[in-house]
Coordinates of C-alpha atoms in Angstrom, one line a residue:
Chain A
M1 CA 19.2 -26.9 11.4
S2 CA 20.3 -23.5 10.1
R3 CA 19.2 -20.2 11.5
A4 CA 15.7 -19.1 11.1
V5 CA 15.5 -16.7 8.1
R6 CA 13.3 -14.3 10.0
E7 CA 15.9 -14.0 12.8
A8 CA 18.6 -13.6 10.1
Y9 CA 16.6 -10.7 8.7
R10 CA 16.2 -9.1 12.1
D11 CA 19.9 -9.4 13.1
C12 CA 21.0 -8.2 9.7
L13 CA 18.7 -5.2 9.8
L14 CA 20.0 -4.3 13.3
S15 CA 23.5 -4.4 12.0
L16 CA 22.7 -1.9 9.2
L17 CA 20.8 0.7 11.2
D18 CA 23.8 2.7 12.3
R19 CA 25.0 3.2 8.7
H20 CA 21.6 3.8 7.4
P21 CA 19.7 6.4 9.4
E22 CA 17.0 6.6 6.7
V23 CA 16.0 3.0 7.5
I24 CA 13.1 2.5 9.9
C25 CA 11.6 -0.7 11.1
L26 CA 7.8 -0.7 11.6
D27 CA 6.2 -3.6 13.3
T28 CA 2.7 -5.0 13.9
D29 CA 3.4 -6.6 17.2
T30 CA 4.8 -9.7 15.6
G31 CA 7.2 -10.4 18.4
L32 CA 10.1 -10.8 16.1
F33 CA 11.9 -8.0 17.8
R34 CA 12.4 -9.0 21.5
P35 CA 13.1 -6.2 24.1
E36 CA 16.8 -6.4 23.5
H37 CA 16.4 -5.9 19.8
V38 CA 14.0 -3.0 20.3
S39 CA 16.4 -1.4 22.6
A40 CA 19.3 -2.0 20.1
A41 CA 17.3 -0.4 17.3
G42 CA 16.5 2.7 19.4
D43 CA 14.2 5.2 17.6
Q44 CA 14.7 3.3 14.3
Y45 CA 12.1 0.8 15.5
L46 CA 8.4 1.4 16.1
N47 CA 5.6 -1.1 17.0
L48 CA 2.5 0.3 15.4
G49 CA 0.1 -2.3 16.8
I50 CA -2.0 -5.0 15.1
A51 CA -3.2 -3.0 12.0
E52 CA -1.6 -4.1 8.7
H53 CA -3.4 -1.8 6.4
N54 CA -2.3 1.1 8.6
L55 CA 1.2 -0.3 8.7
M56 CA 1.4 -0.2 4.9
G57 CA -0.1 3.3 4.8
I58 CA 2.3 4.8 7.3
A59 CA 5.2 3.1 5.7
A60 CA 4.2 4.6 2.3
G61 CA 3.8 8.0 3.8
M62 CA 7.3 7.8 5.4
A63 CA 8.8 6.4 2.2
A64 CA 7.3 9.4 0.3
C65 CA 9.3 11.6 2.7
G66 CA 12.6 9.9 2.1
R67 CA 12.6 7.1 4.6
T68 CA 13.2 3.4 3.8
P69 CA 10.7 1.4 5.9
F70 CA 11.1 -2.3 6.6
V71 CA 7.7 -3.5 7.7
N72 CA 7.2 -6.6 9.7
T73 CA 4.0 -8.7 9.4
M74 CA 3.0 -12.2 8.7
A75 CA 2.7 -13.1 5.0
A76 CA -1.0 -14.0 5.4
F77 CA -1.9 -10.6 6.6
A78 CA 0.5 -8.6 4.4
T79 CA -0.9 -9.9 1.2
S80 CA -4.5 -10.6 1.8
R81 CA -5.6 -8.1 4.4
A82 CA -3.4 -5.2 3.4
L83 CA -3.3 -5.8 -0.3
E84 CA -5.0 -2.6 -1.3
A85 CA -2.6 -0.5 0.7
I86 CA 0.3 -2.4 -0.9
K87 CA -1.2 -1.8 -4.4
I88 CA -2.3 1.8 -4.1
D89 CA -0.1 3.4 -1.4
I90 CA 3.1 1.5 -2.1
A91 CA 3.3 -0.1 -5.6
Y92 CA 1.3 2.7 -7.5
N93 CA 3.8 5.2 -6.1
R94 CA 6.8 3.0 -6.6
L95 CA 7.9 3.6 -3.0
P96 CA 10.8 1.7 -1.5
V97 CA 8.9 -0.1 1.3
R98 CA 10.4 -3.5 2.2
I99 CA 7.6 -5.9 3.2
M100 CA 9.2 -8.5 5.5
A101 CA 6.6 -11.3 5.7
T102 CA 7.1 -14.1 8.1
H103 CA 5.2 -17.4 8.2
G104 CA 5.3 -17.7 4.4
G105 CA 3.7 -20.8 2.8
L106 CA 2.9 -23.5 5.3
A107 CA 5.3 -22.2 7.8
A108 CA 2.6 -21.4 10.3
G109 CA 2.0 -25.2 10.4
H110 CA -0.6 -26.2 13.0
L111 CA -1.8 -22.6 13.3
G112 CA -3.9 -23.3 10.3
P113 CA -5.1 -21.6 7.1
T114 CA -5.8 -18.3 8.8
H115 CA -2.0 -18.0 9.3
Q116 CA -0.8 -19.8 6.2
A117 CA 0.1 -17.8 3.1
L118 CA -0.3 -19.9 0.0
E119 CA -1.3 -17.1 -2.4
D120 CA 1.2 -14.3 -1.6
L121 CA 3.5 -14.9 -4.5
A122 CA 0.6 -15.0 -7.0
V123 CA -1.0 -11.9 -5.6
L124 CA 2.1 -9.7 -5.4
R125 CA 3.9 -10.7 -8.5
V126 CA 1.2 -9.1 -10.7
L127 CA 1.7 -5.7 -9.2
P128 CA 3.7 -3.4 -11.5
G129 CA 7.2 -2.6 -10.2
M130 CA 7.0 -5.1 -7.3
T131 CA 10.0 -7.3 -6.6
V132 CA 9.1 -10.6 -4.9
V133 CA 11.8 -12.8 -3.3
V134 CA 11.9 -16.0 -1.3
P135 CA 15.2 -16.4 0.4
V136 CA 16.2 -20.0 0.8
D137 CA 18.3 -19.6 4.0
A138 CA 19.9 -17.1 6.3
T139 CA 22.7 -16.3 3.9
A140 CA 20.2 -15.4 1.1
T141 CA 18.1 -13.4 3.6
E142 CA 21.1 -11.3 4.6
A143 CA 22.2 -10.8 1.0
F144 CA 18.7 -9.6 0.0
V145 CA 18.3 -7.3 2.9
A146 CA 21.7 -5.7 2.1
Q147 CA 20.9 -5.5 -1.6
S148 CA 17.5 -4.0 -1.0
L149 CA 19.1 -0.8 0.3
S150 CA 20.0 0.1 -3.3
L151 CA 16.9 -1.4 -4.9
P152 CA 14.4 1.1 -6.3
G153 CA 10.7 0.5 -5.7
P154 CA 8.9 -1.9 -3.4
L155 CA 10.1 -5.3 -2.3
Y156 CA 8.3 -8.3 -0.8
V157 CA 10.4 -10.8 1.1
R158 CA 8.7 -14.1 2.1
L159 CA 10.3 -15.6 5.1
D160 CA 9.8 -18.9 6.9
R161 CA 9.1 -19.1 10.6
K162 CA 11.5 -21.7 12.0
P163 CA 15.0 -23.0 11.1
S164 CA 15.1 -25.4 8.2
P165 CA 17.8 -28.0 7.4
P166 CA 21.0 -26.6 6.0
L167 CA 21.6 -26.5 2.2
P168 CA 24.7 -27.3 0.3
P169 CA 26.9 -24.4 -0.7
A170 CA 25.5 -22.3 -3.6
P171 CA 26.6 -19.3 -5.8
A172 CA 26.2 -16.0 -4.0
P173 CA 22.5 -15.0 -4.0
V174 CA 21.6 -11.9 -6.0
I175 CA 18.1 -10.4 -6.3
G176 CA 16.8 -11.1 -9.8
R177 CA 19.4 -13.8 -10.7
A178 CA 18.6 -17.5 -10.6
Q179 CA 21.0 -19.8 -8.8
T180 CA 21.9 -23.0 -10.5
L181 CA 22.3 -25.4 -7.6
R182 CA 22.9 -28.4 -9.8
P183 CA 23.5 -28.6 -13.6
G184 CA 21.7 -31.2 -15.7
G185 CA 20.2 -31.7 -19.1
D186 CA 17.1 -33.9 -19.2
V187 CA 14.9 -32.3 -16.6
V188 CA 14.8 -28.9 -14.8
L189 CA 13.5 -28.6 -11.3
A190 CA 12.7 -25.0 -10.6
C191 CA 11.9 -24.0 -7.0
C192 CA 11.9 -21.3 -4.4
G193 CA 12.0 -21.5 -0.6
P194 CA 13.8 -23.8 1.8
Y195 CA 11.8 -27.0 1.8
P196 CA 11.0 -27.1 -1.9
T197 CA 14.7 -26.5 -2.7
L198 CA 15.7 -29.4 -0.4
A199 CA 13.1 -31.6 -2.0
C200 CA 14.4 -30.8 -5.4
L201 CA 18.0 -31.5 -4.5
A202 CA 17.1 -34.8 -3.0
A203 CA 14.9 -35.7 -6.0
A204 CA 17.7 -34.8 -8.4
D205 CA 20.0 -37.2 -6.6
T206 CA 17.5 -40.0 -6.8
L207 CA 16.8 -39.3 -10.5
A208 CA 20.5 -39.4 -11.2
G209 CA 20.5 -43.0 -10.0
H210 CA 17.9 -43.7 -12.7
G211 CA 20.1 -42.1 -15.3
I212 CA 18.1 -38.9 -15.5
E213 CA 20.3 -35.8 -15.4
T214 CA 18.3 -33.2 -13.5
A215 CA 19.1 -29.5 -13.1
V216 CA 18.0 -27.6 -10.0
L217 CA 17.3 -23.9 -10.4
N218 CA 16.6 -21.8 -7.4
L219 CA 14.3 -19.1 -8.7
H220 CA 14.3 -17.2 -5.4
T221 CA 13.2 -14.0 -7.3
V222 CA 9.7 -14.7 -8.4
R223 CA 9.5 -11.3 -9.9
P224 CA 11.3 -10.1 -11.9
L225 CA 11.9 -13.7 -13.0
D226 CA 15.3 -14.6 -14.4
T227 CA 13.8 -15.8 -17.7
E228 CA 17.2 -15.9 -19.4
A229 CA 18.5 -18.5 -16.9
L230 CA 15.2 -20.4 -17.0
I231 CA 15.1 -20.6 -20.8
D232 CA 18.8 -21.5 -21.0
A233 CA 18.2 -24.4 -18.6
A234 CA 14.9 -25.5 -20.2
R235 CA 16.1 -25.4 -23.8
A236 CA 17.7 -28.8 -23.8
A237 CA 15.3 -30.3 -21.3
A238 CA 12.3 -32.6 -21.9
L239 CA 10.5 -31.4 -18.8
V240 CA 10.4 -28.6 -16.3
V241 CA 8.9 -29.2 -12.8
T242 CA 8.2 -26.3 -10.6
V243 CA 8.1 -26.9 -6.8
E244 CA 6.9 -24.4 -4.3
E245 CA 5.1 -24.0 -1.0
H246 CA 2.2 -22.2 -2.5
W247 CA -1.1 -23.0 -4.2
C248 CA -0.4 -24.3 -7.7
G249 CA -2.0 -21.4 -9.4
G250 CA -0.3 -18.2 -10.1
G251 CA 2.9 -18.5 -8.0
L252 CA 6.3 -19.6 -9.2
G253 CA 4.7 -22.3 -11.3
G254 CA 2.5 -19.7 -13.0
A255 CA 5.5 -17.4 -13.6
V256 CA 7.6 -20.2 -15.1
T257 CA 4.8 -21.5 -17.2
E258 CA 4.1 -18.0 -18.6
A259 CA 7.7 -17.3 -19.4
L260 CA 8.3 -20.6 -21.1
A261 CA 5.0 -20.6 -23.0
E262 CA 6.0 -17.2 -24.5
A263 CA 9.7 -17.8 -25.2
A264 CA 10.6 -21.5 -25.2
P265 CA 7.6 -23.8 -25.0
T266 CA 8.4 -26.7 -22.8
K267 CA 6.3 -29.2 -20.9
V268 CA 5.8 -27.9 -17.4
L269 CA 4.4 -29.7 -14.4
R270 CA 3.6 -27.8 -11.2
L271 CA 3.9 -29.1 -7.7
G272 CA 2.5 -27.1 -4.9
M273 CA -0.3 -27.1 -2.4
P274 CA -3.3 -28.9 -3.8
D275 CA -6.4 -26.8 -4.5
Q276 CA -7.7 -26.7 -0.9
F277 CA -7.2 -25.1 2.4
A278 CA -5.0 -27.2 4.7
D279 CA -7.3 -29.2 7.0
A280 CA -4.6 -31.4 8.3
V281 CA -3.0 -30.5 11.7
G282 CA 0.8 -30.6 12.1
N283 CA 4.0 -28.7 11.7
Q284 CA 5.4 -27.4 8.4
E285 CA 7.4 -30.5 7.6
Y286 CA 4.4 -32.7 8.4
L287 CA 2.1 -30.7 6.2
L288 CA 4.5 -30.7 3.3
T289 CA 4.7 -34.5 3.5
Y290 CA 0.9 -34.8 4.0
Y291 CA 0.2 -32.7 0.9
D292 CA 3.0 -34.5 -1.0
I293 CA 5.4 -31.6 -1.7
T294 CA 8.2 -34.1 -1.4
A295 CA 11.3 -35.4 -3.2
E296 CA 9.5 -38.7 -3.7
R297 CA 6.6 -37.0 -5.4
I298 CA 8.9 -35.1 -7.7
V299 CA 10.7 -38.3 -8.7
T300 CA 7.4 -39.9 -9.5
M301 CA 6.2 -36.9 -11.5
V302 CA 9.4 -36.8 -13.5
R303 CA 9.6 -40.6 -14.2
T304 CA 5.9 -40.8 -15.1
A305 CA 6.2 -37.8 -17.5
L306 CA 9.4 -39.1 -19.1
D307 CA 7.9 -42.6 -19.5
A308 CA 4.9 -41.1 -21.2
T309 CA 7.2 -39.1 -23.5
A310 CA 9.2 -42.1 -24.4
R311 CA 6.0 -44.1 -25.1
F312 CA 4.5 -41.4 -27.3
G313 CA 7.8 -40.2 -28.7
T314 CA 7.3 -36.5 -28.3
H315 CA 7.4 -33.8 -25.7
Chain B
M1 CA -15.9 42.4 6.5
T2 CA -12.2 42.2 6.4
T3 CA -10.1 42.3 3.4
A4 CA -8.9 38.7 4.1
E5 CA -12.5 37.6 4.2
D6 CA -13.2 39.2 0.9
T7 CA -10.2 37.4 -0.6
L8 CA -11.0 33.9 0.7
E9 CA -14.7 34.3 -0.3
A10 CA -13.6 35.5 -3.7
V11 CA -11.2 32.6 -4.1
A12 CA -13.9 30.1 -3.0
A13 CA -16.3 31.6 -5.5
R14 CA -13.8 31.2 -8.4
I15 CA -13.0 27.6 -7.3
R16 CA -16.7 26.8 -7.2
T17 CA -17.2 28.1 -10.7
H18 CA -14.3 26.0 -12.0
V19 CA -15.9 22.9 -10.4
V20 CA -19.2 23.6 -12.0
D21 CA -17.5 24.1 -15.4
M22 CA -15.6 20.8 -15.1
C23 CA -18.9 19.0 -14.3
A24 CA -20.3 20.3 -17.6
G25 CA -17.5 18.4 -19.4
P26 CA -18.0 15.1 -21.1
E27 CA -17.4 13.0 -18.0
G28 CA -19.2 15.0 -15.4
G29 CA -17.8 14.7 -11.9
H30 CA -18.3 14.3 -8.2
L31 CA -20.0 17.7 -7.9
G32 CA -21.7 17.6 -4.5
G33 CA -18.7 16.4 -2.5
A34 CA -16.4 18.8 -4.3
L35 CA -18.6 21.8 -3.6
S36 CA -18.9 20.9 0.1
C37 CA -15.1 21.2 0.7
V38 CA -14.4 24.4 -1.3
E39 CA -14.0 26.7 1.7
V40 CA -11.8 24.1 3.5
L41 CA -9.5 24.0 0.5
S42 CA -9.5 27.8 0.1
A43 CA -8.7 28.3 3.8
L44 CA -5.9 25.7 3.6
Y45 CA -4.2 26.8 0.3
F46 CA -4.8 30.6 0.6
S47 CA -4.2 31.1 4.3
V48 CA -2.8 28.1 6.2
L49 CA -0.5 25.8 4.3
R50 CA 3.2 26.6 4.0
V51 CA 3.5 25.8 0.3
D52 CA 5.2 27.4 -2.6
P53 CA 3.7 26.6 -6.0
R54 CA 7.1 27.4 -7.6
Q55 CA 8.7 24.7 -5.4
P56 CA 6.0 22.1 -4.9
G57 CA 8.5 19.6 -3.6
H58 CA 10.2 21.8 -1.1
P59 CA 11.3 19.6 1.8
D60 CA 9.9 22.0 4.5
R61 CA 6.5 22.3 3.0
D62 CA 3.3 21.5 4.8
R63 CA 1.7 18.5 3.2
F64 CA -1.9 18.1 2.3
L65 CA -3.7 14.9 1.2
L66 CA -7.3 14.8 -0.2
S67 CA -8.3 11.5 1.4
K68 CA -11.8 11.9 -0.1
G69 CA -10.1 11.7 -3.5
H70 CA -13.4 11.9 -5.4
A71 CA -13.4 15.7 -4.6
A72 CA -10.4 16.0 -7.1
L73 CA -12.3 18.7 -9.0
A74 CA -12.1 21.0 -6.0
L75 CA -8.5 20.2 -5.4
Y76 CA -7.5 20.8 -9.0
A77 CA -9.4 24.1 -9.1
T78 CA -7.7 25.2 -5.8
L79 CA -4.2 24.1 -7.0
A80 CA -4.7 26.0 -10.3
E81 CA -6.0 29.1 -8.5
R82 CA -3.0 28.9 -6.2
G83 CA -0.6 28.8 -9.1
F84 CA 0.5 25.2 -9.2
F85 CA -0.5 24.9 -12.8
P86 CA -2.4 27.1 -15.3
V87 CA -6.1 27.6 -14.7
G88 CA -6.7 27.0 -18.4
E89 CA -5.7 23.4 -17.9
L90 CA -8.9 22.7 -15.9
A91 CA -10.9 22.7 -19.1
G92 CA -9.2 19.4 -20.0
Y93 CA -10.4 17.6 -16.9
G94 CA -11.1 13.9 -17.7
R95 CA -10.4 14.4 -21.4
P96 CA -8.0 12.2 -23.3
G97 CA -4.4 13.6 -23.0
S98 CA -5.1 15.6 -19.9
R99 CA -3.3 14.9 -16.7
L100 CA -6.3 15.7 -14.6
M101 CA -7.6 12.3 -13.8
G102 CA -10.9 11.7 -12.0
H103 CA -9.0 11.0 -8.8
P104 CA -5.8 12.9 -7.8
V105 CA -2.6 11.7 -9.4
R106 CA 1.0 12.7 -8.7
A107 CA 1.4 14.0 -12.3
V108 CA -0.5 17.0 -11.2
P109 CA 1.8 19.6 -9.4
G110 CA 0.8 19.9 -5.8
V111 CA -0.7 16.5 -5.4
E112 CA 1.4 14.6 -2.8
L113 CA 0.1 11.1 -3.4
P114 CA -2.8 9.6 -5.3
T115 CA -6.1 9.0 -3.5
G116 CA -9.5 7.8 -4.4
S117 CA -10.0 4.5 -2.6
L118 CA -11.4 5.7 0.7
G119 CA -9.6 5.1 4.0
H120 CA -6.0 5.6 2.9
G121 CA -5.3 9.2 3.5
L122 CA -5.1 9.3 7.3
A123 CA -2.4 6.5 7.5
L124 CA -0.4 8.1 4.7
S125 CA -0.6 11.5 6.6
C126 CA 0.5 9.8 9.8
G127 CA 3.5 8.6 7.7
F128 CA 4.2 12.2 6.6
A129 CA 3.9 13.5 10.1
L130 CA 6.1 10.8 11.5
A131 CA 8.8 11.3 8.9
N132 CA 8.8 15.0 9.5
R133 CA 9.2 14.4 13.2
Y134 CA 12.2 12.1 12.5
A135 CA 13.7 14.7 10.2
G136 CA 13.3 17.4 12.8
R137 CA 11.0 19.5 10.5
D138 CA 8.2 21.6 12.0
S139 CA 6.0 21.1 8.9
R140 CA 2.4 20.1 9.5
S141 CA 0.4 17.5 7.7
F142 CA -3.2 18.1 6.8
V143 CA -5.7 15.6 5.5
L144 CA -9.3 16.0 4.4
L145 CA -11.6 13.1 5.0
G146 CA -15.2 12.6 3.9
D147 CA -17.7 11.7 6.5
G148 CA -18.9 8.6 4.6
E149 CA -15.2 7.6 4.5
L150 CA -15.2 7.3 8.2
Q151 CA -17.1 4.0 7.7
E152 CA -13.7 2.5 6.5
G153 CA -12.1 0.7 9.3
S154 CA -8.6 1.7 8.2
V155 CA -9.5 5.3 9.2
W156 CA -9.8 4.2 12.8
E157 CA -6.6 2.1 12.6
A158 CA -4.8 5.3 11.7
A159 CA -6.7 7.4 14.3
I160 CA -5.4 5.0 17.0
A161 CA -1.9 5.2 15.6
A162 CA -1.8 9.0 15.3
A163 CA -2.9 9.4 19.0
S164 CA -0.5 6.7 20.1
L165 CA 2.4 8.3 18.3
R166 CA 1.4 11.7 19.7
L167 CA 1.4 13.2 16.2
D168 CA 0.3 16.7 17.1
R169 CA 1.5 18.2 13.8
L170 CA -1.1 16.1 12.1
V171 CA -4.4 17.9 11.4
A172 CA -7.5 16.1 9.9
V173 CA -10.6 17.8 8.6
V174 CA -13.8 15.9 8.3
D175 CA -16.1 17.2 5.5
R176 CA -19.3 16.5 7.4
N177 CA -21.7 17.0 4.5
G178 CA -24.0 14.3 5.8
L179 CA -24.7 12.6 2.5
Q180 CA -23.0 9.7 0.7
L181 CA -23.7 8.1 -2.6
T182 CA -27.2 6.6 -1.8
G183 CA -28.4 8.7 1.1
P184 CA -27.8 10.2 4.5
A185 CA -24.6 9.0 6.2
E186 CA -26.3 9.0 9.6
R187 CA -29.0 6.6 8.3
I188 CA -26.5 4.3 6.6
A189 CA -24.0 4.1 9.5
P190 CA -24.6 6.4 12.5
M191 CA -21.4 8.2 13.7
E192 CA -22.8 10.8 16.1
P193 CA -21.8 12.0 18.5
L194 CA -18.9 12.3 16.0
A195 CA -16.8 14.8 18.1
E196 CA -17.0 12.4 21.1
R197 CA -16.0 9.5 18.9
W198 CA -12.8 11.3 17.9
R199 CA -12.1 12.6 21.4
S200 CA -12.4 9.1 22.8
F201 CA -9.7 8.1 20.3
G202 CA -7.3 10.6 21.9
W203 CA -7.7 13.5 19.4
A204 CA -8.2 17.2 20.1
V205 CA -11.5 18.1 18.4
R206 CA -13.2 21.2 17.2
E207 CA -16.3 21.8 15.2
V208 CA -16.9 24.7 12.8
D209 CA -19.2 25.9 10.0
G210 CA -17.4 24.4 7.1
H211 CA -18.5 27.2 4.7
D212 CA -16.9 29.9 6.8
A213 CA -13.5 30.1 5.4
I214 CA -12.2 32.7 7.9
R215 CA -13.2 30.5 10.9
L216 CA -11.8 27.4 9.2
A217 CA -8.5 29.2 8.6
D218 CA -8.4 30.4 12.2
H219 CA -8.8 27.0 13.6
L220 CA -6.5 25.3 11.2
A221 CA -3.8 27.9 11.7
A222 CA -3.9 27.4 15.4
A223 CA -3.3 23.6 15.4
P224 CA -2.0 21.8 17.3
W225 CA -4.7 22.8 19.8
E226 CA -3.5 20.4 22.6
P227 CA 0.2 19.4 22.9
G228 CA 0.8 15.8 22.1
R229 CA -2.6 15.3 20.4
P230 CA -3.5 15.2 16.7
S231 CA -6.3 17.6 15.8
V232 CA -9.5 17.0 13.9
L233 CA -11.7 19.7 12.7
I234 CA -15.3 18.6 12.0
A235 CA -16.5 21.0 9.2
R236 CA -20.3 21.0 9.1
T237 CA -21.0 21.4 5.4
V238 CA -23.7 21.1 2.8
K239 CA -23.2 18.7 -0.1
G240 CA -23.5 20.7 -3.3
H241 CA -23.2 24.0 -1.4
G242 CA -23.8 27.1 -3.6
L243 CA -26.2 25.5 -6.0
S244 CA -29.7 26.0 -4.7
F245 CA -31.2 23.3 -7.0
L246 CA -28.7 20.6 -5.8
A247 CA -27.6 21.6 -2.3
G248 CA -28.3 19.0 0.3
R249 CA -29.5 16.5 -2.2
T250 CA -28.2 12.9 -2.6
D251 CA -28.3 13.2 -6.3
S252 CA -25.6 15.9 -6.2
H253 CA -23.1 13.1 -5.7
Y254 CA -22.1 12.6 -9.3
V255 CA -23.4 15.0 -11.9
T256 CA -22.9 15.7 -15.6
L257 CA -24.3 19.1 -16.1
S258 CA -26.3 19.6 -19.3
P259 CA -25.8 22.9 -21.0
R260 CA -29.1 24.1 -19.5
N261 CA -28.1 23.0 -16.0
H262 CA -24.6 24.4 -16.4
A263 CA -26.1 27.8 -17.2
R264 CA -28.5 27.4 -14.3
A265 CA -25.6 26.6 -11.9
L266 CA -23.5 29.5 -13.1
A267 CA -26.5 31.8 -12.6
A268 CA -27.0 30.4 -9.0
L269 CA -23.4 31.1 -8.2
A270 CA -23.6 34.6 -9.6
A271 CA -26.7 35.3 -7.5
T272 CA -24.9 34.1 -4.4
D273 CA -21.9 36.4 -5.3
A274 CA -24.3 39.3 -5.8
A275 CA -26.1 38.7 -2.5
R276 CA -22.7 38.8 -0.8

C-alpha cells in the first residue's frame, strides 16, 4: 500500500509553512492533524470546531485579506453542507481558498452514506472559476498542493481516507493536464481517483489480451478538463468509458460526455456508483466491488459495446 | 445639541432621502430594513470607521460588512454621501448598466464582499478580524446583522468561533427592527432575551436606541468593551423609520413607491427635518 493521500497532503503542507507565512490551515476537528502536527504548524494551524459553513466563511474572509487558507473537512460536508458558503463567499469572490476534502467517494466505507461523497465533483465543477482535482496518489497530492500556491482562485481537492495500492510510474502530475497512463487506439478509459485508475489499468491489460488496444487517461483535473488531451485520445477510438467513484450523473462522466458531445462526438459509457445510496456495509474496496466499479465490469462494458458496434457496423 | 449631532442627523436625513428616491425607481427596494439601519450606517461611516474613500483598499482600514445585504440601498446611499462614488450614481440603482445591484457587490467602491444570502457576514467578518490579528494590524471589523437573520444557524456557528478565537476587534450590530418579511420576528422565532443569548455565547453586549446616531457612535467607537471578547450592539430600531405611513409595518419590507407615495414619503421626511 502507498501512503494515504490525506496524510501526504498534511505532511506536504507542514513542509511548506515556513516558506509561506501567508498560508494558514483551518480545521473542523477532523483529526487529520495529530498533536505533533498541530505543534509543528504553530500559529499557522487553527481548529475552528465542527462547523463547515463557518469554516468556509472564515477562510473566505481571511483570503480576502491576503491569506491562503487550506481548509480541512470531509468531502461530504464540504460540498453538501457548506455549498452555499463555497459558492457565494469563495467562488463568487474568486478567493484562493484550498478545500482539502477527505473521505471522497466511497472512502468512508462502512460509515455509510452520511459520510460518503458521491456528488462532490458534479456539484463543484459547475461553479465558475472553481478548480476541481482528484489526486491519484501521494505524489500527485504533493504536486497539487505545491502547485496550488501559485493557482489563482479557489481549489477543491478530493482526497481518499486510507492508503490505496501503488500505481505504476506516470508522467509528472500537473493541475489541468491529463496524464496518459497507457496509450491505445480502440478504446479510451478515462478515470480519476486511485481505485478507478487501478481498475482501468487492469482492464486495459485484460482487453489487450483480447486484441483491444485501450488507452488509459487519468483526468485528475475534473475542472478545467483537459479537453484537448481527451479529444486527441478519443478521435481514433470507437468508445470512451469513464470510470469514477461518484454517482454516474454530473461528475467526470458528465464532464467528458459534455466535452465530447460538443467537440468530437464519440460513444461514451459511464461507470460509477449506481443511482442509489450505498445500503451495503463494508470498506471502500468491498463497496467498489459490490457496486461493480471494477476492472471486470469495465472489460464487460467494452467488449459488449464493441461487439454491438461490430454487429451493427457503426459507432 | 452639539455640532456633531447636527452633522450625523443631517447626514442620516440625506441618506434616508436617497433611499426613498431609489425605492421610487422601476425596481423598488427593501425600504423598511434600509431605513431602520440609516443611523447605524451614518454613525459608522461618519464617525467611527477608519476608512478613506480615496483609498478604499487601504490595508489598515477598518472593514465593514452589511450582512443584511438586502439593506443595500442604505449602504449605497451612505457610501455615496461619504464620497466613495458620486451621489448622482444612486439614481441608476437597479437599472440596466448600473453597478448598483439589489444586493451589495464588490464592483461598488467601499463594498468589501458581496452579501445578500443571510447568515454569511459574521463568519466573513471573523475571517477579517483573524487575518488582521495575524498581520498585526489594529484595524477593527464591523458587521451589521438583521434580527431575522439571527434565525440562520451559521450566525451562531460564527458567534461561537468569534468568542472562542477571542476576536475583540470584531464588532457586530444587530438591527433589531422586530419585523421580517411576513411579520414580527418574535412571533416567527422568539430570540428574547436577545442580549442574554449573545452574552451566553461569550460576547460583550450593549443595547441602544438604534436611531440615536450619537449614542450609536459612542458605543461603537469604544469597542472592544471587554478585553478578549467580541462586541455586539443591539440597536433597537423601527422598520421603515422616518415614514409615518410605513414605519413599524410589515409591508414596508419591499416597496416600490408610486409617484404619489414618493411625494408623500419625501413630505414625511421633510416634516421630520422641520420638527428637528
